Coordinates of C-alpha atoms and ligand atoms in Angstrom, one line a residue:
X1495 CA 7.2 -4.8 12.5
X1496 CA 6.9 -1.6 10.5
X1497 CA 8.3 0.4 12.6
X1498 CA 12.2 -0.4 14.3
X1499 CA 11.1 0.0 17.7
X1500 CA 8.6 -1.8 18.8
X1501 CA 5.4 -0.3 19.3
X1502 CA 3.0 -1.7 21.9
X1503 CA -0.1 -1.2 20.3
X1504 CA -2.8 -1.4 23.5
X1505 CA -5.8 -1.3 21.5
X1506 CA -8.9 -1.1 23.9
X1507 CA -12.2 -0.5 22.8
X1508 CA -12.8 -0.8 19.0
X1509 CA -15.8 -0.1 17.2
X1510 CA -18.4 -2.3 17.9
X1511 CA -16.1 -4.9 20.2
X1512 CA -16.7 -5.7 23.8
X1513 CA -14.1 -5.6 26.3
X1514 CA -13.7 -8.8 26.6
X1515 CA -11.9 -8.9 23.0
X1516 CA -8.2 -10.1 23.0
X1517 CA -6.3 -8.0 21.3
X1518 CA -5.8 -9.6 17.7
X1519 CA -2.2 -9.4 17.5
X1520 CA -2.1 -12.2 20.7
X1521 CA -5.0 -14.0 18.6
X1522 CA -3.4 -14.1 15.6
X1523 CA 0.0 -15.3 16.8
X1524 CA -1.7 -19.3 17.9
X1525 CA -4.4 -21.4 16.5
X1526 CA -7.5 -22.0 16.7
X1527 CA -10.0 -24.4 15.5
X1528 CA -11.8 -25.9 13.6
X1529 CA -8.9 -26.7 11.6
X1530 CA -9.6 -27.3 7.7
X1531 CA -9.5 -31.1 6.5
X1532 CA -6.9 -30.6 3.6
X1533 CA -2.9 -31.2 4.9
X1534 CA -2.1 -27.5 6.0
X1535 CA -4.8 -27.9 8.2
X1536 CA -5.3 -24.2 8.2
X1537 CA -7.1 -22.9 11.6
X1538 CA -10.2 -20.5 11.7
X1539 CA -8.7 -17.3 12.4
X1540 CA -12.2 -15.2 12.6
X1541 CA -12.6 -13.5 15.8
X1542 CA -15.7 -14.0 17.3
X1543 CA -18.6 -12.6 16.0
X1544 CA -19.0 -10.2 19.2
X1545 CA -14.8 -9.0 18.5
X1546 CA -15.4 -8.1 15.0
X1547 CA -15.4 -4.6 14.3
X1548 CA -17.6 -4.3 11.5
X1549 CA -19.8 -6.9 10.2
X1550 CA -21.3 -7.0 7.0
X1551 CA -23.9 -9.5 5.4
X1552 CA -22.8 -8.6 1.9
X1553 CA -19.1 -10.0 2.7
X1554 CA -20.3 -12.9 4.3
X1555 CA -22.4 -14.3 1.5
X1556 CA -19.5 -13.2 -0.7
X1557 CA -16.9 -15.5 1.3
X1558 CA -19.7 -18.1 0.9
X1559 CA -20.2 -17.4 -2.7
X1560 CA -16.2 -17.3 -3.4
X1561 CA -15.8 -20.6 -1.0
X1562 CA -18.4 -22.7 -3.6
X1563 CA -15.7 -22.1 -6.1
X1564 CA -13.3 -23.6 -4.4
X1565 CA -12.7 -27.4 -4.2
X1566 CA -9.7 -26.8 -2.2
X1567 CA -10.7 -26.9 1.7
X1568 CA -7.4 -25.5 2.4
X1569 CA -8.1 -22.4 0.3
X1570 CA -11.4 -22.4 1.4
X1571 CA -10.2 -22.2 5.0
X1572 CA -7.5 -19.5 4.2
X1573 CA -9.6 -17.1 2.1
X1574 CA -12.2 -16.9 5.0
X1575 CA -9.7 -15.8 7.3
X1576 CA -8.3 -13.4 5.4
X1577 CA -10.9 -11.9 3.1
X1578 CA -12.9 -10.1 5.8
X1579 CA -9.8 -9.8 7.7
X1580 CA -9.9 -5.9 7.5
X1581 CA -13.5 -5.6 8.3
X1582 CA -13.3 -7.9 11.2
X1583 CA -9.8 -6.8 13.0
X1584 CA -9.3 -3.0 11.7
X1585 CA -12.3 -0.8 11.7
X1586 CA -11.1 1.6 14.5
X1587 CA -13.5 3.8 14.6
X1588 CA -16.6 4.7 11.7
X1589 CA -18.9 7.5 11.9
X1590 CA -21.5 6.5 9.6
X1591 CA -23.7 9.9 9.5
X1592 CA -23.2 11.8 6.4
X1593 CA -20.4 12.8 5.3
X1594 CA -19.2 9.3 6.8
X1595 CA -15.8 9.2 8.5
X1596 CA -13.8 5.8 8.6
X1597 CA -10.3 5.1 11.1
X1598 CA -8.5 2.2 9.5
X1599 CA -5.7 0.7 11.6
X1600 CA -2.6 -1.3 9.7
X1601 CA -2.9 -4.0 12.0
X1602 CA -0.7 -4.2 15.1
X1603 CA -0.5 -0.3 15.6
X1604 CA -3.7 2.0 16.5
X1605 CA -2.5 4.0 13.1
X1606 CA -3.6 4.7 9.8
X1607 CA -1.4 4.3 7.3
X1608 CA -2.9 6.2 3.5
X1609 CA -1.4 3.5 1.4
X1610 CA -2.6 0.1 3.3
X1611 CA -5.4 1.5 4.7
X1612 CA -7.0 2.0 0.5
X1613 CA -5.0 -1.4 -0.6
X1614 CA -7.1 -2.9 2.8
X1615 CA -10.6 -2.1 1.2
X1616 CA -9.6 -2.6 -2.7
X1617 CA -11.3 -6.4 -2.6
X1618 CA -14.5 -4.9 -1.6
X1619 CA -14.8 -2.1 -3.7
X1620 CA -16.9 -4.4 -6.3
X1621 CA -19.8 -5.1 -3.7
X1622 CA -20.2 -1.2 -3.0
X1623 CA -23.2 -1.0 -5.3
X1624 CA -24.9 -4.0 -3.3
X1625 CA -24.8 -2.9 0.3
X1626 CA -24.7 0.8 1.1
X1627 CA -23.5 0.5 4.6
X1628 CA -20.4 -0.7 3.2
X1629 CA -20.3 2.1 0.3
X1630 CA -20.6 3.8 3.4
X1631 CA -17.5 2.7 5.0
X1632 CA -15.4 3.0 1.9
X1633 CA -16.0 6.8 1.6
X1634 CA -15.9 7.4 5.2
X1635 CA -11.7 6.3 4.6
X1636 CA -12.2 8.6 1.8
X1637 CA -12.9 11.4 3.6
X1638 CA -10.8 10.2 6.3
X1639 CA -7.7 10.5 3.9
X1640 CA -8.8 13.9 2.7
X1641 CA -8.7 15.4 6.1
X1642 CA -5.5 14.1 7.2
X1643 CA -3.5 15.1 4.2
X1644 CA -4.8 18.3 4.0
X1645 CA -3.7 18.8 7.9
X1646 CA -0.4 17.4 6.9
X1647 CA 0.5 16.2 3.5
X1648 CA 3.8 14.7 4.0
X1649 CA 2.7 12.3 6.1
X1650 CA 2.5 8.4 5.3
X1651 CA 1.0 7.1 8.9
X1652 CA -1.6 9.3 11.1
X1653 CA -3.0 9.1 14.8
X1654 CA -6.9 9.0 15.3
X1655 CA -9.1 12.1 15.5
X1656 CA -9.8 13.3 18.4
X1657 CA -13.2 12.9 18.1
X1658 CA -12.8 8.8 17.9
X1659 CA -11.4 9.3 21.6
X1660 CA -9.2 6.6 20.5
X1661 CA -6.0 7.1 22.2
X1662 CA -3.3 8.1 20.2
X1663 CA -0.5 5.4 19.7
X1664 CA 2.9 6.4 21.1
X1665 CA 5.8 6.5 18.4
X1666 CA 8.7 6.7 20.2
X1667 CA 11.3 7.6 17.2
X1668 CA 10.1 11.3 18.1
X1669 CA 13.1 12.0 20.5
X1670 CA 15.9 12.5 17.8
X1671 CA 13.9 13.4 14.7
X1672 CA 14.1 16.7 13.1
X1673 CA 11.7 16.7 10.3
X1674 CA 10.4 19.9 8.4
X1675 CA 7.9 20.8 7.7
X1676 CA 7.4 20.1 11.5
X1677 CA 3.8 18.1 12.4
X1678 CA 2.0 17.6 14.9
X1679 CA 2.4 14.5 17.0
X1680 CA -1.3 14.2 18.0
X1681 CA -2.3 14.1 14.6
X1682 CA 0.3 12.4 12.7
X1683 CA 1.9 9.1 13.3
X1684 CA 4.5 8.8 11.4
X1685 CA 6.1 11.9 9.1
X1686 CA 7.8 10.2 6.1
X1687 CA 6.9 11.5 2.8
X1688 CA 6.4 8.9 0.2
X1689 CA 4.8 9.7 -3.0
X1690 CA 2.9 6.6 -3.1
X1691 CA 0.7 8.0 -0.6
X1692 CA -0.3 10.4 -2.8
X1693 CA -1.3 7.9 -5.9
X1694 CA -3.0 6.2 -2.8
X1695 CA -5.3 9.1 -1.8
X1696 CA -5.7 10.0 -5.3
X1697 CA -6.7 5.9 -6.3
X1698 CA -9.1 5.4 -3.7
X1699 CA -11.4 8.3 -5.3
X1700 CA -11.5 7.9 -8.4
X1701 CA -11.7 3.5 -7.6
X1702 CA -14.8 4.4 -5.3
X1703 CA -15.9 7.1 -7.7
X1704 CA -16.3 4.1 -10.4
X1705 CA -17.6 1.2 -8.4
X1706 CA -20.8 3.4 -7.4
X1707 CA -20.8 6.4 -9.7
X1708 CA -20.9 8.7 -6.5
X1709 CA -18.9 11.4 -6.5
X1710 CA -20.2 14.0 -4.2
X1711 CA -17.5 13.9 -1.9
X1712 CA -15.5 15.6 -4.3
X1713 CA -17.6 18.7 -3.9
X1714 CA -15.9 19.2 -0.5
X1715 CA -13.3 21.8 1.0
X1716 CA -11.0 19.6 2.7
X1717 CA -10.8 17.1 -0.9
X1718 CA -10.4 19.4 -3.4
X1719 CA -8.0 21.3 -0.9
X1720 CA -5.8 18.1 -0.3
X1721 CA -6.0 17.8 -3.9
X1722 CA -4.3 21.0 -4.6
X1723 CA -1.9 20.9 -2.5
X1724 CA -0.9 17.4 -3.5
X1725 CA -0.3 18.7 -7.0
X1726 CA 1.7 21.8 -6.0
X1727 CA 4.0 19.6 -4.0
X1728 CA 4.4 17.5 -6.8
X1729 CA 5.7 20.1 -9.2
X1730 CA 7.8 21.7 -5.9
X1731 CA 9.6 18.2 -6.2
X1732 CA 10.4 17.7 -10.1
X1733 CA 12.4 20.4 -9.6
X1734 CA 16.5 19.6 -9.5
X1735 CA 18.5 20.1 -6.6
X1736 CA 20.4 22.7 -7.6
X1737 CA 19.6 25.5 -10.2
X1738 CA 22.5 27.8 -11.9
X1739 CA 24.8 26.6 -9.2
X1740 CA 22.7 27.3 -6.2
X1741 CA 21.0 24.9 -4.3
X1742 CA 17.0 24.9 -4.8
X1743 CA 14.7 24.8 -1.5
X1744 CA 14.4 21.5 -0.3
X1745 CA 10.9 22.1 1.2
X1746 CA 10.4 18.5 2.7
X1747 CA 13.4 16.7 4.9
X1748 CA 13.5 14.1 7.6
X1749 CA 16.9 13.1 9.5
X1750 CA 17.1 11.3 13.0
X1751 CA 19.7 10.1 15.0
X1752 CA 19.3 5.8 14.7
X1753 CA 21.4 2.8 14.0
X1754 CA 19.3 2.1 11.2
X1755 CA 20.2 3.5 7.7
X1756 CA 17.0 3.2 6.1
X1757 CA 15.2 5.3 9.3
X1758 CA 16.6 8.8 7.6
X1759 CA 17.9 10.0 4.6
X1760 CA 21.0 11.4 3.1
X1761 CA 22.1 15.5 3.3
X1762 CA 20.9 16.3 6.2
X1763 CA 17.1 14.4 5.5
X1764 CA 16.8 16.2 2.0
X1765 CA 17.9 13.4 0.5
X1766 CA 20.6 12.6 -2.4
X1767 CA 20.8 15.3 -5.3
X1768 CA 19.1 15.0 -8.8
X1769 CA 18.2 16.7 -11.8
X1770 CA 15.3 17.4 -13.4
X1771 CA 13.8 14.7 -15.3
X1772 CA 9.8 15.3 -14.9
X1773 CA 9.8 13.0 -12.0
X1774 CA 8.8 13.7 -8.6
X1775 CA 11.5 13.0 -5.5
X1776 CA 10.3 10.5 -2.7
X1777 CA 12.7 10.9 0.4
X1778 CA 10.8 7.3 1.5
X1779 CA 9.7 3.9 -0.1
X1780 CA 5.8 2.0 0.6
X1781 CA 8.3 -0.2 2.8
X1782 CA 8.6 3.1 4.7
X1783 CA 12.6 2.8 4.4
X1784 CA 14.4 5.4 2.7
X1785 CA 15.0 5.7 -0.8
X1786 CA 18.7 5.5 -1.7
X1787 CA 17.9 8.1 -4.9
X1788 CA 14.8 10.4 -4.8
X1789 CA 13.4 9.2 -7.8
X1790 CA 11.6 5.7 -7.1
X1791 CA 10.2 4.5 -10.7
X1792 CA 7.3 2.2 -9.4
X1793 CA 6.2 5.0 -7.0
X1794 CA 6.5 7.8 -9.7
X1795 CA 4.8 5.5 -12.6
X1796 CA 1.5 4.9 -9.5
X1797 CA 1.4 8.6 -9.2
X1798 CA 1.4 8.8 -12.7
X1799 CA -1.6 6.8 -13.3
X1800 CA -3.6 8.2 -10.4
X1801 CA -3.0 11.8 -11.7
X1802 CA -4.8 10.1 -15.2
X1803 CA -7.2 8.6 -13.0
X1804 CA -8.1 11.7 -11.6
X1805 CA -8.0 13.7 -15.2
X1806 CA -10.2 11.6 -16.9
X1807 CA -12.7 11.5 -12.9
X1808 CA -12.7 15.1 -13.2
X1809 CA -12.7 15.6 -17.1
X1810 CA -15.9 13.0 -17.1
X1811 CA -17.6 14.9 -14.4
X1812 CA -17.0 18.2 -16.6
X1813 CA -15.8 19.7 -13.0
X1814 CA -12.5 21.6 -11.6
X1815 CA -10.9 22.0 -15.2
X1816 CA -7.8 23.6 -13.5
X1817 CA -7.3 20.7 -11.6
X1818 CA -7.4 18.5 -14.3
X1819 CA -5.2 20.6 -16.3
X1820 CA -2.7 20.7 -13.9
X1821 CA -3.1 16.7 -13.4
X1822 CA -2.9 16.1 -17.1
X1823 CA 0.7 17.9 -17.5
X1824 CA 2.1 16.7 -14.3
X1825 CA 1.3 13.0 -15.8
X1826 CA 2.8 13.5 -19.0
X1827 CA 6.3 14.6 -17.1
X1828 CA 6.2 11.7 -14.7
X1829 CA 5.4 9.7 -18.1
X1830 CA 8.1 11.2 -19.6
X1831 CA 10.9 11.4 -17.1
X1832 CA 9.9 7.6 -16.8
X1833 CA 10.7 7.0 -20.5
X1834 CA 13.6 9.2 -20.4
X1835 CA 15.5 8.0 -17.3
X1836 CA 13.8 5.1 -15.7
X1837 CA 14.9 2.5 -17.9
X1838 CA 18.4 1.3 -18.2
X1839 CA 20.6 -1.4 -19.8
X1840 CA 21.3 -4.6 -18.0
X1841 CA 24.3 -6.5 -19.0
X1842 CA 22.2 -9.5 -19.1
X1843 CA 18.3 -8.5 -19.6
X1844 CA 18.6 -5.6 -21.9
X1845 CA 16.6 -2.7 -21.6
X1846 CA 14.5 -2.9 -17.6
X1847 CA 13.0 -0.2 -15.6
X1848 CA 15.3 0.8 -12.5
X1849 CA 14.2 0.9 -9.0
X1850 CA 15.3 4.2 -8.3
X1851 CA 17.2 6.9 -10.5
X1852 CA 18.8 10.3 -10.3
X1853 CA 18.9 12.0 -13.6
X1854 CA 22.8 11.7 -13.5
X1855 CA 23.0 8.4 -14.6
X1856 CA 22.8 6.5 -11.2
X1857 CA 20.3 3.8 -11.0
X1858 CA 19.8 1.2 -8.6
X1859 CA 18.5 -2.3 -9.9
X1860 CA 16.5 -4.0 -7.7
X1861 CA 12.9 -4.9 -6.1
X1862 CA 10.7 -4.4 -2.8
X1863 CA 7.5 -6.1 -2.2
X1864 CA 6.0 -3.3 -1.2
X1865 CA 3.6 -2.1 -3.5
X1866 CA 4.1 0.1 -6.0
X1867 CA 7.2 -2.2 -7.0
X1868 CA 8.5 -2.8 -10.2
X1869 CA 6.8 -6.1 -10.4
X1870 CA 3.3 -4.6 -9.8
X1871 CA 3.1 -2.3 -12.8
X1872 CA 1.1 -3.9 -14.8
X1873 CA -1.4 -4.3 -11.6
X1874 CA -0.7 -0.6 -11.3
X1875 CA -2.0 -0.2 -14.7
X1876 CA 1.2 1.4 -15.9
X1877 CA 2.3 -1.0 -18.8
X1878 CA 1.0 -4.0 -19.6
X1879 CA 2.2 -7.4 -18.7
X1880 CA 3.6 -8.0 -22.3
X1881 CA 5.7 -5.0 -22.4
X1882 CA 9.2 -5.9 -23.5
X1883 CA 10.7 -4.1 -21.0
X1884 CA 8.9 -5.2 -18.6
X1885 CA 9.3 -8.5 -19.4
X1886 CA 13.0 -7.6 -19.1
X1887 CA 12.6 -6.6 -16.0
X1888 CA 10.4 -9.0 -14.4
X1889 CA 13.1 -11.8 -15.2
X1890 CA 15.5 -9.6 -13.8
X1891 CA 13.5 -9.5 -10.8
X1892 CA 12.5 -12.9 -10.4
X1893 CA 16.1 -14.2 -10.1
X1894 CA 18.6 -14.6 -7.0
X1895 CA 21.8 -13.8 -10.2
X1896 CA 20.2 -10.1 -11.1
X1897 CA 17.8 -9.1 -7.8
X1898 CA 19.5 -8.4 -4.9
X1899 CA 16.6 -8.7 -2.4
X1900 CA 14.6 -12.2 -4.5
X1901 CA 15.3 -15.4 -2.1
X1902 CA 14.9 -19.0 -2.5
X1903 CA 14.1 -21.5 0.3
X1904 CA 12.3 -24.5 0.5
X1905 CA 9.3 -22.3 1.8
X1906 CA 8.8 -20.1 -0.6
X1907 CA 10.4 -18.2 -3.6
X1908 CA 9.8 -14.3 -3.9
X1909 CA 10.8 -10.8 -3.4
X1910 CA 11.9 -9.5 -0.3
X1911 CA 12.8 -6.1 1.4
X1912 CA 16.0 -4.4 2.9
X1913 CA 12.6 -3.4 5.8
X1914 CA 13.0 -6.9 7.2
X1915 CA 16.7 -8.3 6.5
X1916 CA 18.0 -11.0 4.4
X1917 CA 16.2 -14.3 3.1
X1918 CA 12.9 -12.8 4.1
X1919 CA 10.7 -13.6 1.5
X1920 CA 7.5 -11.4 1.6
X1921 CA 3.9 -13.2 0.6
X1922 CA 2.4 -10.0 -1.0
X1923 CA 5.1 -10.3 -3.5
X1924 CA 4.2 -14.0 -4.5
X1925 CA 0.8 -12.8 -4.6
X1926 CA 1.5 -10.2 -7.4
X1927 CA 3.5 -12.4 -9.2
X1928 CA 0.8 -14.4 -10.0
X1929 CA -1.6 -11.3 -10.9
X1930 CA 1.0 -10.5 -13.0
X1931 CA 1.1 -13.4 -15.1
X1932 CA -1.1 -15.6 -17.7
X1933 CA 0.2 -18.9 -17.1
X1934 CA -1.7 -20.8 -15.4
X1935 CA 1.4 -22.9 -13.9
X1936 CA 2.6 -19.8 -12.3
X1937 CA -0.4 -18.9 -11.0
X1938 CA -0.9 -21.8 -9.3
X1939 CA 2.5 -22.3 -8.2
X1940 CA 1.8 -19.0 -6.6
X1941 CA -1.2 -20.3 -4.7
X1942 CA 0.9 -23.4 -3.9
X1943 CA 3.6 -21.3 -2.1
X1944 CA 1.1 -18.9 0.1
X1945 CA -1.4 -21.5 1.2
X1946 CA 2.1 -23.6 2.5
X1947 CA 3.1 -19.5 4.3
X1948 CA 1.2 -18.7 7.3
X1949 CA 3.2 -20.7 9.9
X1950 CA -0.1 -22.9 10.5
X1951 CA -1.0 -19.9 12.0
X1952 CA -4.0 -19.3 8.5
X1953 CA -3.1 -15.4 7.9
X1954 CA -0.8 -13.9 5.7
X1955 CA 2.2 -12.5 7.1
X1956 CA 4.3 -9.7 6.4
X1957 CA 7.6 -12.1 5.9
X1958 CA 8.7 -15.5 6.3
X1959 CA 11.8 -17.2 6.0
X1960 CA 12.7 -19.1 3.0
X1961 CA 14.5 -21.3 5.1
X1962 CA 12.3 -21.8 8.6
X1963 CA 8.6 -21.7 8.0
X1964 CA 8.2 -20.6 11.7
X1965 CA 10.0 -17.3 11.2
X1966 CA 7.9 -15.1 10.4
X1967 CA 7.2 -11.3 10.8
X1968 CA 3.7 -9.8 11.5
X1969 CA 1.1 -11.7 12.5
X1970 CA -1.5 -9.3 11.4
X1971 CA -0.6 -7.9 8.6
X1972 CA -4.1 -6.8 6.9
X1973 CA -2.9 -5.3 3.8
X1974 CA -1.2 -8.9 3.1
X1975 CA -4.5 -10.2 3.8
X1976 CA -6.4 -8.0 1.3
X1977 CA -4.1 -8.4 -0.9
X1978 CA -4.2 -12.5 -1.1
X1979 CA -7.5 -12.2 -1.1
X1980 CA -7.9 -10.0 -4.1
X1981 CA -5.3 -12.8 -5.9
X1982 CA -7.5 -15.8 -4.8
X1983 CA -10.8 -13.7 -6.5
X1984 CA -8.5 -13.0 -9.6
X1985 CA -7.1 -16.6 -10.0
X1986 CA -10.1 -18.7 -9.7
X1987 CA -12.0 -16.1 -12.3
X1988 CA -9.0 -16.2 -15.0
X1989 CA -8.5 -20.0 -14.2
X1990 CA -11.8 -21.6 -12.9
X1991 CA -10.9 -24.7 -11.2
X1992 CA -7.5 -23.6 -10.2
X1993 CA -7.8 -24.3 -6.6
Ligands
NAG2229 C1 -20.8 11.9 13.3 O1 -21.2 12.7 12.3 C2 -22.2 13.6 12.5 C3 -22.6 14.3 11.2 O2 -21.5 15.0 10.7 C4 -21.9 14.6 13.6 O3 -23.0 15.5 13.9 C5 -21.5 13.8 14.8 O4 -21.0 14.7 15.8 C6 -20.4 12.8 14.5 N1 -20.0 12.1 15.7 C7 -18.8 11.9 16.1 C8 -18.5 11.1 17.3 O5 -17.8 12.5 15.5
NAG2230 C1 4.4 13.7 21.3 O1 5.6 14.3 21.6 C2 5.8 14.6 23.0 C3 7.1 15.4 23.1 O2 8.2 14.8 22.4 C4 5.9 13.3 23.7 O3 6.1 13.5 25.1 C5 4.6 12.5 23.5 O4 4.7 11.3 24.1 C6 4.4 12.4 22.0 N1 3.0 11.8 21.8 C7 2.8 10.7 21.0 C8 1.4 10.3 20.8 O5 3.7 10.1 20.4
NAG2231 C1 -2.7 -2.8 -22.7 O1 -3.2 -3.4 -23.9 C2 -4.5 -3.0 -24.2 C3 -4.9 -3.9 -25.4 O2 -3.9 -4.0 -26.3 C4 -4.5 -1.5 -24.5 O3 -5.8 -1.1 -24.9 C5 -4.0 -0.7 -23.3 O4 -4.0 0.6 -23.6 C6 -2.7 -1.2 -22.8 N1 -2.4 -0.6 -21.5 C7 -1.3 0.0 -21.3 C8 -1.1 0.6 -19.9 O5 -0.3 0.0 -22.1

């Protein structure tokens, strides 16, 4: 679960579904047939046609299309169910007038999150051009995002609109939290700041903004509002704790009485002190735990390239020069302070970007499979895969000697997170280690170790055991499933005939 508590997530009436539904997260946890022919015998975990909530011709003939380069019937099987998963299980709510609104739901709880909700459509993005219903649901999330960061920017998870008349889903951490600035419950879900959901917001523009050429939706209030006050926050938080002695404004905070460590953050929810280095201070990590210093590398190199997204959108579209001034400079400090302070020297792997740094000198050495990681950021578009330092780093990362939080079992190998405990391996992270990599045998090893996963159960979960394939968290999970996806698409066209 994403959250600590668990959240009953009664989901009712969807777009487009019956009554009669079952809710997915019962579905999802058995089987059903027909089962594939291969020796995972991996179940059809489609709901039926009437339970979907958006259907779309242009993804089915692109699972058939996909499917016919597949010999495996395993894989075939497997990338079926999850593929469409996000079309079929978390279209909430979709207004498809113009401008278009879209409510994406994580999964098990009737919330949005910014950063799964644009890592849920990413695998479609290339058949926007063909099908303009589906360009249609992409910018409707678009939108979607604009609005609810503008009414609240520091939020990672939000509620429905109103006018979905979706209920909103109960999050019942709200009794001890103090969090400023304060929010409003009906309209935000969950209140952690996380600079990731920034480079989110920010990457699904400009990654719709190339895959159709549209870019209209840029010309309204509530976007280029959201935009700006994404970028003042941003310089607000490259700024040090304290300045001549006296301690700066902290201007974001979040502190609640729990039992769980990573459900707040240090001095009083500001978070642990740092200096200036030209990155920007996260008080929470895309695993939605807290950071243990402000400065999270992945996150800060994402943001990073999303502000250069967004420069060379706007500098292309000869539009909103002050924003793309201000996008341009704020990239070249996060560049900077990355260069400056993110990497370190490892005793045995030499020079390797840290986790998470202060500007003192502290730095924390470790991964999360939550993307951004430290893994992804080549995927991010940060460095490229041959980088020496990443290459330092990914061995680092890869190994149960140097990475706290990698596991080993005879299930699967990867990188876990402190969200879900020890020896819980997470799929998305074997997935981006084989987008990560050229060779072919890691790549397939890769596909080896998530096809063998799901539990028999034909969906990617959020973690599994490396010791006890039946332990798993997360049921449905759809990012995971977007994200395996997207691998499967990138494998067989680098390595035709992989699977
Ligand atoms: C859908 O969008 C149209 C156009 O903006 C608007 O007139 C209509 O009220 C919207 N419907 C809902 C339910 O929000
Ligand atoms: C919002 O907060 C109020 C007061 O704490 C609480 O009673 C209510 O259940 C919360 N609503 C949601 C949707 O969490
Ligand atoms: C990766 O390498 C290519 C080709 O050498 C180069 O054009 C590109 O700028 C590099 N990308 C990054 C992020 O360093």
């Amino acid at each position: 679960m994403r959250l600590a508590l668990g959240i009953a997530a009664a989901l009712g009436l969807v777009f487009g579904q019956t009554s009669k539904c079952p809710s997915f997260t019962d579905y999802s946890a058995s089987p059903h047939g027909p089962f594939s022919s291969g020796p995972h015998h991996i179940p059809s975990m489609r709901p039926a046609l009437t339970c979907r909530t958006f259907q779309n011709p242009t993804i089915e003939h692109a699972i058939r299309d996909v499917s016919s380069a597949i010999k495996d019937p395993d894989w075939q099987q497997l990338f079926a169910n999850t593929f469409p998963n996000t079309l079929d299980t978390t279209v909430a709510w979709h207004n498809d007038s113009t401008p278009p609104y879209t409510f994406l739901i994580t999964g098990d709880i009737t919330a949005q999150w910014i950063r799964d909700s644009t890592n849920q459509v990413l695998p479609y993005l290339p058949y926007l051009t063909m099908d303009s219903k589906l360009a249609q649901l992409v910018l409707g999330l678009v939108n979607m995002q604009a609005e609810e960061l503008n009414a609240y920017p520091f939020g990672n998870a939000f509620q429905p609109p109103p006018r979905s008349r979706l209920t909103p889903a109960e999050n019942g951490i709200a009794v001890d939290l103090k969090v400023q600035p304060p929010f409003y419950n009906q309209t935000v879900f969950e209140a952690k700041f996380e600079i990731d959901s920034f480079a989110s917001f920010l990457q699904l523009a400009s990654a719709y903004w190339r895959s159709t050429g549209e870019y209209q939706f840029i010309y309204s209030q509530t976007w280029v509002e959201a935009v700006d006050k994404i970028l003042d926050i941003i310089r607000i938080l490259q700024q040090p704790t304290y300045t001549n002695k006296q301690v700066n404004r902290a201007l974001v905070s979040y502190v609640r009485k729990t039992t769980e460590a990573k459900e707040t953050q240090f001095a009083g929810g500001a978070g642990n002190p740092v200096k200036y280095t030209g990155m920007v201070r996260t008080l929470f990590r895309p695993s939605d735990d807290a950071t243990i210093f402000p400065f999270l590398v992945p996150a800060n190199a994402f943001l990073c390239v999303e502000l250069e997204n967004l420069r060379d959108m706007l500098g292309t579209l000869r539009v909103f020069s002050e924003i793309r001034e201000k996008a341009a400079e704020l990239a070249n400090q996060i560049r900077q302070g990355i260069q400056n302070y993110g990497i370190v020297k490892h005793p045995d792997h030499g020079q390797v970007f840290a986790y998470e740094v202060d500007g003192y000198g502290s730095q924390l050495l470790t991964d999360d499979a939550n993307v951004p990681s430290l893994l992804s950021l080549p995927y991010l578009g940060f460095v490229n895969a041959t980088h020496p330092v990443y290459k330092n780093t990914r061995k680092m990362l890869l190994s149960t000697d140097s990475n706290p939080w990698y596991f080993e079992g005879p299930y699967i190998r990867g990188i876990g997170s402190p969200h879900t405990g020890y020896l819980r391996t997470w799929p998305m992270s074997v997935a981006m280690r084989g987008m990560t990599s050229d060779n072919s045998d890691e790549v397939k090893e890769c596909l080896d170790m998530l096809k063998a996963s799901t539990s028999g159960l034909g969906l990617i979960h959020e973690s599994v055991n490396v010791n006890s394939g039946s332990e798993y968290t997360r049921s449905w999970f759809a990012w995971g499933n977007s994200l395996v996806s997207q691998f499967v698409i990138d494998a067989i066209t680098r390595f035709p005939g992989i699977i």
